[in-house]
Amino acid sequence: SEQRPGTGGLGHGPDWRPVIRPRRLRSTPAMRRLTQQTRLHPAELILPMFVRDSVDEPVPIGSMPGVVQHSLDSFRAELQRAARAGIGGVMLFGVPERKDATGSGATEPQGILNVATRIAVAEVGDALVVQTDLCLDEFTDHGHCGVLDAAGRVDNDASLLRYRDMALAQADAGSALLGLSGMMDGQVRAVRDALDAAGHFDTAILGYAAKYASAFYGPFREAVQSSLQGDRRSYQLDPANRREGAREVLLDVEEGADVVMVKPAMSYLDVLADAAASSPVPVWAYQVSGEYSMVEAAAAHGWIDRERTIDETLLGIRRAGADAVLSYWAIEAAERWARA
Ligand code: PBG
């Protein structure tokens, strides 16, 4: 045709030439930078950390290359690095030496998680939000997230009583935000009530609202040396259920959660998008151990570009609606973005 591209309009002229050209906005690095819709920032990253009782040196976690169970010394050093990297916070998990049926170590002031919390608050409490996992599975010898009844089933309401005590121990240790990951019914309300009755009005609650019974937690079980027999399907959500995730988000918000969580992240972006659309409180996502290890393993084989893949996973999770992301790459990503 004689007509110049784009001058004919729709309906006349050479209609094989596109009039609408989305590529214009992809044409140069400057244009792409200007039109980027989702941006990644260190402040929206939270680093999960494992602190182990009675070790002098950090212990590598075989199924999570690059992640360790910290000694108290390596923990202090990593906290300083996290603060320098400008991430938003840390989520602490304890790896106790001794476990028992009720998870006593969770409520003892000298239990490893409570000791680690005090250290973190003293080291970086002004710069980072120091958060703690509130769940019994690291502390119980049967590995379940609650206590068991006589028949060996996870007893919802008896577990709530343990969570209330655990919440007080963590708030006393200075945790700013309690991550309720046990998936017992009514846990947010039960813990909020215990905190308020003790005057801990300012301690925030992160409700693990939509936490699915996921195979992606596999490497984490090694990280905390979980002794779990069986599975968690009687309390964590069925991966098939989208509506149920939305319901749990609503319930946690009603019960007083300050933030709600979707977990895992990458295989649950629909649930995340639902939560982001309906929740009046911030929605976070947990990029869990298996998501980390999967990328690390493929990258170690040279099958994918490690750094591009990491950033793409984080972008996808943010784009789906997460306000912040728990990620084992938090420090590395934050440091790399600062250099870019
Ligand atoms: C339970 C808890 C789990 C994870 C975080 N909190 C394990 C589970 O529910 O089995 C998994 C985190 C990960 O896989 O990175 N306290």
mmCIF file of C-alpha atoms and ligand atoms in Angstrom:
data_model
loop_
_atom_site.group_PDB
_atom_site.id
_atom_site.type_symbol
_atom_site.label_atom_id
_atom_site.label_comp_id
_atom_site.label_asym_id
_atom_site.label_seq_id
_atom_site.Cartn_x
_atom_site.Cartn_y
_atom_site.Cartn_z
ATOM 1 C CA SER A 1 0.000 0.000 0.000
ATOM 2 C CA GLU A 2 1.030 3.653 -0.570
ATOM 3 C CA GLN A 3 -0.366 4.781 2.731
ATOM 4 C CA ARG A 4 2.032 5.491 5.559
ATOM 5 C CA PRO A 5 1.765 3.241 8.585
ATOM 6 C CA GLY A 6 -0.639 4.363 11.212
ATOM 7 C CA THR A 7 -2.315 7.138 9.216
ATOM 8 C CA GLY A 8 -5.256 5.191 7.909
ATOM 9 C CA GLY A 9 -7.111 4.559 11.128
ATOM 10 C CA LEU A 10 -9.208 1.497 11.740
ATOM 11 C CA GLY A 11 -11.488 0.434 8.925
ATOM 12 C CA HIS A 12 -9.742 1.997 5.921
ATOM 13 C CA GLY A 13 -6.279 2.002 4.502
ATOM 14 C CA PRO A 14 -3.934 -0.922 4.755
ATOM 15 C CA ASP A 15 -5.633 -2.751 7.575
ATOM 16 C CA TRP A 16 -2.870 -5.288 7.966
ATOM 17 C CA ARG A 17 -0.768 -2.577 9.652
ATOM 18 C CA PRO A 18 -1.452 -2.259 13.377
ATOM 19 C CA VAL A 19 -2.644 1.107 14.612
ATOM 20 C CA ILE A 20 -2.288 0.169 18.258
ATOM 21 C CA ARG A 21 1.363 -0.528 18.993
ATOM 22 C CA PRO A 22 2.088 -1.525 22.606
ATOM 23 C CA ARG A 23 5.741 -1.931 21.691
ATOM 24 C CA ARG A 24 6.141 1.874 21.754
ATOM 25 C CA LEU A 25 6.292 1.721 25.541
ATOM 26 C CA ARG A 26 8.897 -1.062 25.419
ATOM 27 C CA SER A 27 11.152 0.631 22.903
ATOM 28 C CA THR A 28 13.972 2.033 25.061
ATOM 29 C CA PRO A 29 15.370 1.374 28.530
ATOM 30 C CA ALA A 30 14.246 4.851 29.612
ATOM 31 C CA MET A 31 10.690 4.268 28.370
ATOM 32 C CA ARG A 32 10.556 0.850 30.025
ATOM 33 C CA ARG A 33 11.817 2.310 33.279
ATOM 34 C CA LEU A 34 9.215 5.069 33.206
ATOM 35 C CA THR A 35 6.324 2.718 32.471
ATOM 36 C CA GLN A 36 7.250 -0.030 34.943
ATOM 37 C CA GLN A 37 4.130 -0.741 36.977
ATOM 38 C CA THR A 38 5.485 -2.779 39.880
ATOM 39 C CA ARG A 39 8.745 -1.874 41.582
ATOM 40 C CA LEU A 40 10.748 -3.830 44.074
ATOM 41 C CA HIS A 41 12.108 -2.166 47.194
ATOM 42 C CA PRO A 42 14.123 -3.563 50.124
ATOM 43 C CA ALA A 43 11.647 -2.189 52.682
ATOM 44 C CA GLU A 44 9.009 -4.678 51.587
ATOM 45 C CA LEU A 45 11.215 -7.725 52.204
ATOM 46 C CA ILE A 46 11.231 -9.762 55.409
ATOM 47 C CA LEU A 47 13.970 -12.297 56.110
ATOM 48 C CA PRO A 48 13.034 -15.547 57.881
ATOM 49 C CA MET A 49 15.893 -16.620 60.191
ATOM 50 C CA PHE A 50 16.593 -19.833 62.098
ATOM 51 C CA VAL A 51 18.383 -19.633 65.431
ATOM 52 C CA ARG A 52 19.644 -22.841 66.956
ATOM 53 C CA ASP A 53 20.224 -23.657 70.592
ATOM 54 C CA SER A 54 23.714 -24.490 71.841
ATOM 55 C CA VAL A 55 25.849 -24.277 68.709
ATOM 56 C CA ASP A 56 29.039 -22.228 68.416
ATOM 57 C CA GLU A 57 29.074 -22.105 64.635
ATOM 58 C CA PRO A 58 26.237 -21.687 62.111
ATOM 59 C CA VAL A 59 24.983 -25.031 60.774
ATOM 60 C CA PRO A 60 24.271 -25.192 57.009
ATOM 61 C CA ILE A 61 20.848 -26.505 55.966
ATOM 62 C CA GLY A 62 21.545 -29.074 53.245
ATOM 63 C CA SER A 63 18.258 -28.674 51.386
ATOM 64 C CA MET A 64 18.503 -24.849 51.428
ATOM 65 C CA PRO A 65 21.939 -23.947 50.051
ATOM 66 C CA GLY A 66 22.985 -20.563 51.435
ATOM 67 C CA VAL A 67 20.652 -20.701 54.461
ATOM 68 C CA VAL A 68 21.882 -21.689 57.926
ATOM 69 C CA GLN A 69 20.726 -22.393 61.433
ATOM 70 C CA HIS A 70 22.416 -19.513 63.202
ATOM 71 C CA SER A 71 24.557 -19.577 66.289
ATOM 72 C CA LEU A 72 23.976 -16.524 68.471
ATOM 73 C CA ASP A 73 27.128 -14.896 67.064
ATOM 74 C CA SER A 74 26.317 -15.483 63.416
ATOM 75 C CA PHE A 75 22.756 -14.350 64.168
ATOM 76 C CA ARG A 76 24.012 -10.994 65.483
ATOM 77 C CA ALA A 77 26.200 -10.495 62.411
ATOM 78 C CA GLU A 78 23.369 -11.348 60.012
ATOM 79 C CA LEU A 79 21.002 -8.959 61.793
ATOM 80 C CA GLN A 80 23.477 -6.126 61.270
ATOM 81 C CA ARG A 81 23.764 -7.024 57.609
ATOM 82 C CA ALA A 82 19.963 -7.078 57.308
ATOM 83 C CA ALA A 83 19.728 -3.627 58.852
ATOM 84 C CA ARG A 84 22.423 -2.256 56.532
ATOM 85 C CA ALA A 85 20.598 -3.732 53.545
ATOM 86 C CA GLY A 86 17.499 -1.772 54.547
ATOM 87 C CA ILE A 87 15.036 -4.653 54.514
ATOM 88 C CA GLY A 88 11.756 -4.254 56.391
ATOM 89 C CA GLY A 89 12.083 -6.882 59.070
ATOM 90 C CA VAL A 90 13.069 -10.335 60.215
ATOM 91 C CA MET A 91 10.878 -13.307 61.116
ATOM 92 C CA LEU A 92 12.514 -15.507 63.750
ATOM 93 C CA PHE A 93 12.247 -19.267 64.168
ATOM 94 C CA GLY A 94 13.818 -21.207 67.029
ATOM 95 C CA VAL A 95 15.507 -24.577 66.744
ATOM 96 C CA PRO A 96 15.457 -25.893 70.303
ATOM 97 C CA GLU A 97 17.727 -28.577 71.688
ATOM 98 C CA ARG A 98 14.931 -30.267 73.613
ATOM 99 C CA LYS A 99 11.349 -30.954 72.485
ATOM 100 C CA ASP A 100 8.363 -32.308 74.410
ATOM 101 C CA ALA A 101 4.639 -32.990 73.992
ATOM 102 C CA THR A 102 3.459 -29.470 74.860
ATOM 103 C CA GLY A 103 6.384 -27.542 73.383
ATOM 104 C CA SER A 104 7.553 -26.145 76.735
ATOM 105 C CA GLY A 105 10.509 -24.397 75.139
ATOM 106 C CA ALA A 106 8.130 -22.031 73.366
ATOM 107 C CA THR A 107 6.932 -20.409 76.556
ATOM 108 C CA GLU A 108 10.109 -20.443 78.657
ATOM 109 C CA PRO A 109 11.749 -17.005 78.788
ATOM 110 C CA GLN A 110 15.089 -18.762 78.273
ATOM 111 C CA GLY A 111 13.761 -20.785 75.310
ATOM 112 C CA ILE A 112 15.887 -20.195 72.214
ATOM 113 C CA LEU A 113 13.293 -18.177 70.287
ATOM 114 C CA ASN A 114 12.680 -15.813 73.179
ATOM 115 C CA VAL A 115 16.419 -15.405 73.776
ATOM 116 C CA ALA A 116 16.954 -14.694 70.069
ATOM 117 C CA THR A 117 14.132 -12.153 70.100
ATOM 118 C CA ARG A 118 15.721 -10.187 72.939
ATOM 119 C CA ILE A 119 19.022 -10.178 71.089
ATOM 120 C CA ALA A 120 17.404 -8.992 67.856
ATOM 121 C CA VAL A 121 15.483 -6.212 69.577
ATOM 122 C CA ALA A 122 18.680 -5.008 71.273
ATOM 123 C CA GLU A 123 20.751 -5.228 68.072
ATOM 124 C CA VAL A 124 18.421 -3.883 65.389
ATOM 125 C CA GLY A 125 15.051 -3.212 67.030
ATOM 126 C CA ASP A 126 15.073 0.421 65.905
ATOM 127 C CA ALA A 127 15.847 -0.337 62.268
ATOM 128 C CA LEU A 128 13.916 -3.527 61.619
ATOM 129 C CA VAL A 129 10.548 -4.928 62.680
ATOM 130 C CA VAL A 130 11.489 -7.929 64.795
ATOM 131 C CA GLN A 131 8.846 -10.619 64.297
ATOM 132 C CA THR A 132 8.445 -14.108 65.701
ATOM 133 C CA ASP A 133 6.837 -17.310 64.491
ATOM 134 C CA LEU A 134 4.066 -18.219 66.902
ATOM 135 C CA CYS A 135 3.559 -21.943 66.425
ATOM 136 C CA LEU A 136 4.400 -25.038 68.403
ATOM 137 C CA ASP A 137 5.795 -27.308 65.707
ATOM 138 C CA GLU A 138 9.441 -26.416 66.290
ATOM 139 C CA PHE A 139 9.029 -27.170 69.988
ATOM 140 C CA THR A 140 6.906 -30.323 70.079
ATOM 141 C CA ASP A 141 8.367 -33.822 69.929
ATOM 142 C CA HIS A 142 5.500 -34.970 67.666
ATOM 143 C CA GLY A 143 6.101 -32.004 65.338
ATOM 144 C CA HIS A 144 2.506 -30.791 65.176
ATOM 145 C CA CYS A 145 1.517 -27.134 65.374
ATOM 146 C CA GLY A 146 -0.536 -27.725 68.505
ATOM 147 C CA VAL A 147 -0.967 -30.140 71.383
ATOM 148 C CA LEU A 148 -2.581 -33.547 70.929
ATOM 149 C CA ASP A 149 -5.668 -34.973 72.620
ATOM 150 C CA ALA A 150 -5.891 -38.494 74.075
ATOM 151 C CA ALA A 151 -6.714 -39.875 70.639
ATOM 152 C CA GLY A 152 -3.616 -38.261 69.106
ATOM 153 C CA ARG A 153 -5.525 -35.581 67.217
ATOM 154 C CA VAL A 154 -4.466 -31.937 67.226
ATOM 155 C CA ASP A 155 -6.629 -30.338 69.919
ATOM 156 C CA ASN A 156 -7.707 -26.917 68.647
ATOM 157 C CA ASP A 157 -8.753 -25.217 71.870
ATOM 158 C CA ALA A 158 -6.038 -26.706 74.069
ATOM 159 C CA SER A 159 -3.564 -25.432 71.469
ATOM 160 C CA LEU A 160 -5.070 -21.946 71.734
ATOM 161 C CA LEU A 161 -4.218 -21.904 75.439
ATOM 162 C CA ARG A 162 -0.603 -22.699 74.569
ATOM 163 C CA TYR A 163 -0.586 -19.972 71.883
ATOM 164 C CA ARG A 164 -1.834 -17.437 74.433
ATOM 165 C CA ASP A 165 1.088 -18.247 76.729
ATOM 166 C CA MET A 166 3.504 -18.264 73.824
ATOM 167 C CA ALA A 167 2.251 -14.842 72.744
ATOM 168 C CA LEU A 168 2.948 -13.407 76.180
ATOM 169 C CA ALA A 169 6.458 -14.884 76.234
ATOM 170 C CA GLN A 170 7.169 -13.402 72.797
ATOM 171 C CA ALA A 171 5.671 -10.003 73.594
ATOM 172 C CA ASP A 172 7.648 -9.910 76.853
ATOM 173 C CA ALA A 173 10.789 -10.663 74.840
ATOM 174 C CA GLY A 174 10.026 -7.614 72.687
ATOM 175 C CA SER A 175 8.642 -9.095 69.488
ATOM 176 C CA ALA A 176 6.802 -6.360 67.598
ATOM 177 C CA LEU A 177 4.669 -8.645 65.486
ATOM 178 C CA LEU A 178 3.592 -12.208 66.180
ATOM 179 C CA GLY A 179 3.253 -14.525 63.185
ATOM 180 C CA LEU A 180 0.410 -16.899 64.014
ATOM 181 C CA SER A 181 1.186 -19.798 61.705
ATOM 182 C CA GLY A 182 -0.465 -22.711 63.537
ATOM 183 C CA MET A 183 -3.789 -22.633 61.644
ATOM 184 C CA MET A 184 -5.940 -23.338 64.691
ATOM 185 C CA ASP A 185 -9.467 -21.907 64.500
ATOM 186 C CA GLY A 186 -9.856 -18.723 66.519
ATOM 187 C CA GLN A 187 -6.130 -18.226 67.060
ATOM 188 C CA VAL A 188 -6.073 -14.534 66.210
ATOM 189 C CA ARG A 189 -8.839 -13.647 68.643
ATOM 190 C CA ALA A 190 -7.475 -15.880 71.394
ATOM 191 C CA VAL A 191 -4.015 -14.314 71.133
ATOM 192 C CA ARG A 192 -5.306 -10.737 70.792
ATOM 193 C CA ASP A 193 -7.310 -11.229 73.981
ATOM 194 C CA ALA A 194 -4.295 -12.594 75.892
ATOM 195 C CA LEU A 195 -2.072 -9.733 74.695
ATOM 196 C CA ASP A 196 -4.596 -7.058 75.593
ATOM 197 C CA ALA A 197 -5.336 -8.567 79.007
ATOM 198 C CA ALA A 198 -1.620 -8.320 79.759
ATOM 199 C CA GLY A 199 -1.352 -4.752 78.480
ATOM 200 C CA HIS A 200 0.485 -5.620 75.259
ATOM 201 C CA PHE A 201 -1.814 -3.402 73.225
ATOM 202 C CA ASP A 202 0.881 -2.439 70.735
ATOM 203 C CA THR A 203 2.053 -5.921 69.826
ATOM 204 C CA ALA A 204 0.794 -6.595 66.299
ATOM 205 C CA ILE A 205 -0.611 -9.843 64.930
ATOM 206 C CA LEU A 206 0.122 -11.345 61.538
ATOM 207 C CA GLY A 207 -2.543 -13.951 60.876
ATOM 208 C CA TYR A 208 -1.444 -16.782 58.587
ATOM 209 C CA ALA A 209 -4.874 -16.712 57.092
ATOM 210 C CA ALA A 210 -4.481 -18.726 53.912
ATOM 211 C CA LYS A 211 -1.793 -21.234 54.803
ATOM 212 C CA TYR A 212 -1.972 -24.312 52.626
ATOM 213 C CA ALA A 213 -0.863 -27.882 53.394
ATOM 214 C CA SER A 214 2.047 -27.660 50.980
ATOM 215 C CA ALA A 215 4.826 -29.905 49.762
ATOM 216 C CA PHE A 216 6.856 -26.715 49.344
ATOM 217 C CA TYR A 217 7.539 -26.700 53.113
ATOM 218 C CA GLY A 218 9.776 -29.756 52.681
ATOM 219 C CA PRO A 219 13.168 -28.094 53.172
ATOM 220 C CA PHE A 220 11.859 -26.100 56.170
ATOM 221 C CA ARG A 221 11.264 -29.360 58.019
ATOM 222 C CA GLU A 222 15.004 -29.976 57.829
ATOM 223 C CA ALA A 223 15.727 -26.371 58.762
ATOM 224 C CA VAL A 224 13.917 -26.702 62.096
ATOM 225 C CA GLN A 225 14.661 -30.409 62.505
ATOM 226 C CA SER A 226 10.966 -31.157 62.620
ATOM 227 C CA SER A 227 10.024 -34.570 63.898
ATOM 228 C CA LEU A 228 6.594 -34.488 62.246
ATOM 229 C CA GLN A 229 4.901 -37.827 61.768
ATOM 230 C CA GLY A 230 1.969 -37.729 59.373
ATOM 231 C CA ASP A 231 0.873 -34.427 57.864
ATOM 232 C CA ARG A 232 -0.937 -31.187 58.641
ATOM 233 C CA ARG A 233 -4.006 -31.653 56.437
ATOM 234 C CA SER A 234 -6.411 -31.530 59.358
ATOM 235 C CA TYR A 235 -5.501 -27.879 59.982
ATOM 236 C CA GLN A 236 -3.778 -26.376 56.940
ATOM 237 C CA LEU A 237 -5.842 -25.651 53.813
ATOM 238 C CA ASP A 238 -6.314 -28.011 50.900
ATOM 239 C CA PRO A 239 -4.297 -26.707 47.889
ATOM 240 C CA ALA A 240 -7.418 -27.242 45.779
ATOM 241 C CA ASN A 241 -9.449 -24.639 47.664
ATOM 242 C CA ARG A 242 -9.512 -21.013 46.597
ATOM 243 C CA ARG A 243 -12.736 -19.941 48.319
ATOM 244 C CA GLU A 244 -11.528 -21.308 51.626
ATOM 245 C CA GLY A 245 -8.449 -19.095 51.446
ATOM 246 C CA ALA A 246 -10.676 -16.060 51.018
ATOM 247 C CA ARG A 247 -12.800 -17.149 53.977
ATOM 248 C CA GLU A 248 -9.787 -17.501 56.261
ATOM 249 C CA VAL A 249 -8.629 -14.019 55.288
ATOM 250 C CA LEU A 250 -12.026 -12.575 56.236
ATOM 251 C CA LEU A 251 -12.058 -14.463 59.533
ATOM 252 C CA ASP A 252 -8.582 -13.308 60.544
ATOM 253 C CA VAL A 253 -9.455 -9.711 59.725
ATOM 254 C CA GLU A 254 -12.645 -9.978 61.788
ATOM 255 C CA GLU A 255 -10.723 -11.492 64.679
ATOM 256 C CA GLY A 256 -8.376 -8.514 64.706
ATOM 257 C CA ALA A 257 -5.356 -9.461 62.613
ATOM 258 C CA ASP A 258 -3.223 -6.424 61.754
ATOM 259 C CA VAL A 259 -1.770 -8.162 58.697
ATOM 260 C CA VAL A 260 -2.805 -11.332 56.875
ATOM 261 C CA MET A 261 -0.619 -13.865 55.094
ATOM 262 C CA VAL A 262 -0.903 -16.076 52.059
ATOM 263 C CA LYS A 263 1.499 -19.031 52.065
ATOM 264 C CA PRO A 264 3.143 -20.460 49.979
ATOM 265 C CA ALA A 265 3.372 -17.694 47.403
ATOM 266 C CA MET A 266 4.081 -18.736 43.823
ATOM 267 C CA SER A 267 1.526 -21.521 43.480
ATOM 268 C CA TYR A 268 -1.138 -19.413 45.249
ATOM 269 C CA LEU A 269 -1.126 -16.125 43.325
ATOM 270 C CA ASP A 270 -4.884 -16.366 42.717
ATOM 271 C CA VAL A 271 -5.485 -16.633 46.455
ATOM 272 C CA LEU A 272 -3.131 -13.712 46.933
ATOM 273 C CA ALA A 273 -4.964 -11.597 44.367
ATOM 274 C CA ASP A 274 -8.281 -12.407 46.075
ATOM 275 C CA ALA A 275 -6.860 -11.399 49.455
ATOM 276 C CA ALA A 276 -5.389 -8.197 48.065
ATOM 277 C CA ALA A 277 -8.780 -7.281 46.626
ATOM 278 C CA SER A 278 -10.796 -7.965 49.775
ATOM 279 C CA SER A 279 -8.522 -7.253 52.724
ATOM 280 C CA PRO A 280 -8.609 -3.897 54.511
ATOM 281 C CA VAL A 281 -5.280 -4.739 56.198
ATOM 282 C CA PRO A 282 -1.898 -5.372 54.554
ATOM 283 C CA VAL A 283 -1.477 -8.713 52.781
ATOM 284 C CA TRP A 284 1.897 -10.427 52.900
ATOM 285 C CA ALA A 285 3.080 -13.538 51.124
ATOM 286 C CA TYR A 286 5.608 -16.133 52.258
ATOM 287 C CA GLN A 287 7.926 -17.386 49.554
ATOM 288 C CA VAL A 288 8.635 -20.653 51.339
ATOM 289 C CA SER A 289 11.608 -22.971 51.595
ATOM 290 C CA GLY A 290 10.694 -25.183 48.639
ATOM 291 C CA GLU A 291 10.245 -22.177 46.377
ATOM 292 C CA TYR A 292 13.742 -21.061 47.361
ATOM 293 C CA SER A 293 15.362 -24.472 46.980
ATOM 294 C CA MET A 294 13.721 -25.146 43.636
ATOM 295 C CA VAL A 295 15.265 -22.040 42.092
ATOM 296 C CA GLU A 296 18.633 -22.623 43.777
ATOM 297 C CA ALA A 297 18.755 -26.197 42.506
ATOM 298 C CA ALA A 298 17.887 -25.283 38.923
ATOM 299 C CA ALA A 299 20.368 -22.406 38.986
ATOM 300 C CA ALA A 300 23.105 -24.673 40.361
ATOM 301 C CA HIS A 301 22.585 -26.874 37.303
ATOM 302 C CA GLY A 302 22.889 -23.844 35.044
ATOM 303 C CA TRP A 303 19.322 -24.342 33.838
ATOM 304 C CA ILE A 304 18.049 -20.861 34.661
ATOM 305 C CA ASP A 305 19.501 -17.402 35.248
ATOM 306 C CA ARG A 306 19.499 -17.290 39.031
ATOM 307 C CA GLU A 307 19.225 -13.543 39.686
ATOM 308 C CA ARG A 308 16.692 -12.818 36.958
ATOM 309 C CA THR A 309 14.592 -15.704 38.223
ATOM 310 C CA ILE A 310 14.714 -14.488 41.816
ATOM 311 C CA ASP A 311 13.618 -11.008 40.819
ATOM 312 C CA GLU A 312 10.885 -12.374 38.568
ATOM 313 C CA THR A 313 9.444 -14.475 41.404
ATOM 314 C CA LEU A 314 9.436 -11.459 43.725
ATOM 315 C CA LEU A 315 7.892 -9.226 41.061
ATOM 316 C CA GLY A 316 5.179 -11.799 40.376
ATOM 317 C CA ILE A 317 4.287 -12.042 44.039
ATOM 318 C CA ARG A 318 4.187 -8.250 44.405
ATOM 319 C CA ARG A 319 2.237 -7.851 41.153
ATOM 320 C CA ALA A 320 -0.385 -10.341 42.370
ATOM 321 C CA GLY A 321 -0.971 -8.045 45.316
ATOM 322 C CA ALA A 322 1.419 -8.783 48.176
ATOM 323 C CA ASP A 323 2.369 -5.648 50.102
ATOM 324 C CA ALA A 324 5.455 -7.389 51.484
ATOM 325 C CA VAL A 325 7.189 -10.712 50.947
ATOM 326 C CA LEU A 326 8.953 -13.077 53.319
ATOM 327 C CA SER A 327 11.881 -14.406 51.353
ATOM 328 C CA TYR A 328 15.114 -16.232 52.110
ATOM 329 C CA TRP A 329 16.680 -13.999 49.444
ATOM 330 C CA ALA A 330 15.724 -10.790 51.274
ATOM 331 C CA ILE A 331 19.237 -9.561 52.089
ATOM 332 C CA GLU A 332 20.829 -10.682 48.840
ATOM 333 C CA ALA A 333 18.100 -9.078 46.730
ATOM 334 C CA ALA A 334 18.134 -5.843 48.717
ATOM 335 C CA GLU A 335 21.911 -5.541 48.419
ATOM 336 C CA ARG A 336 21.812 -6.264 44.698
ATOM 337 C CA TRP A 337 19.044 -3.720 44.011
ATOM 338 C CA ALA A 338 21.047 -1.094 45.884
ATOM 339 C CA ARG A 339 24.003 -1.717 43.538
ATOM 340 C CA ALA A 340 21.874 -1.650 40.394
HETATM 341 C C1 PBG B 1 5.053 -23.662 61.000
HETATM 342 C C2 PBG B 1 5.727 -23.131 59.802
HETATM 343 C C3 PBG B 1 6.119 -23.822 58.662
HETATM 344 C C4 PBG B 1 6.728 -22.903 57.837
HETATM 345 C C5 PBG B 1 6.712 -21.676 58.480
HETATM 346 N N1 PBG B 1 6.058 -21.833 59.682
HETATM 347 C C6 PBG B 1 6.085 -25.255 58.341
HETATM 348 C C7 PBG B 1 4.827 -25.981 58.287
HETATM 349 O O1 PBG B 1 3.732 -25.450 58.461
HETATM 350 O O2 PBG B 1 4.925 -27.173 58.078
HETATM 351 C C8 PBG B 1 7.307 -23.204 56.503
HETATM 352 C C9 PBG B 1 8.190 -22.138 55.959
HETATM 353 C C10 PBG B 1 8.972 -22.575 54.791
HETATM 354 O O3 PBG B 1 8.774 -23.665 54.233
HETATM 355 O O4 PBG B 1 9.850 -21.787 54.394
HETATM 356 N N2 PBG B 1 5.617 -23.116 62.176
#
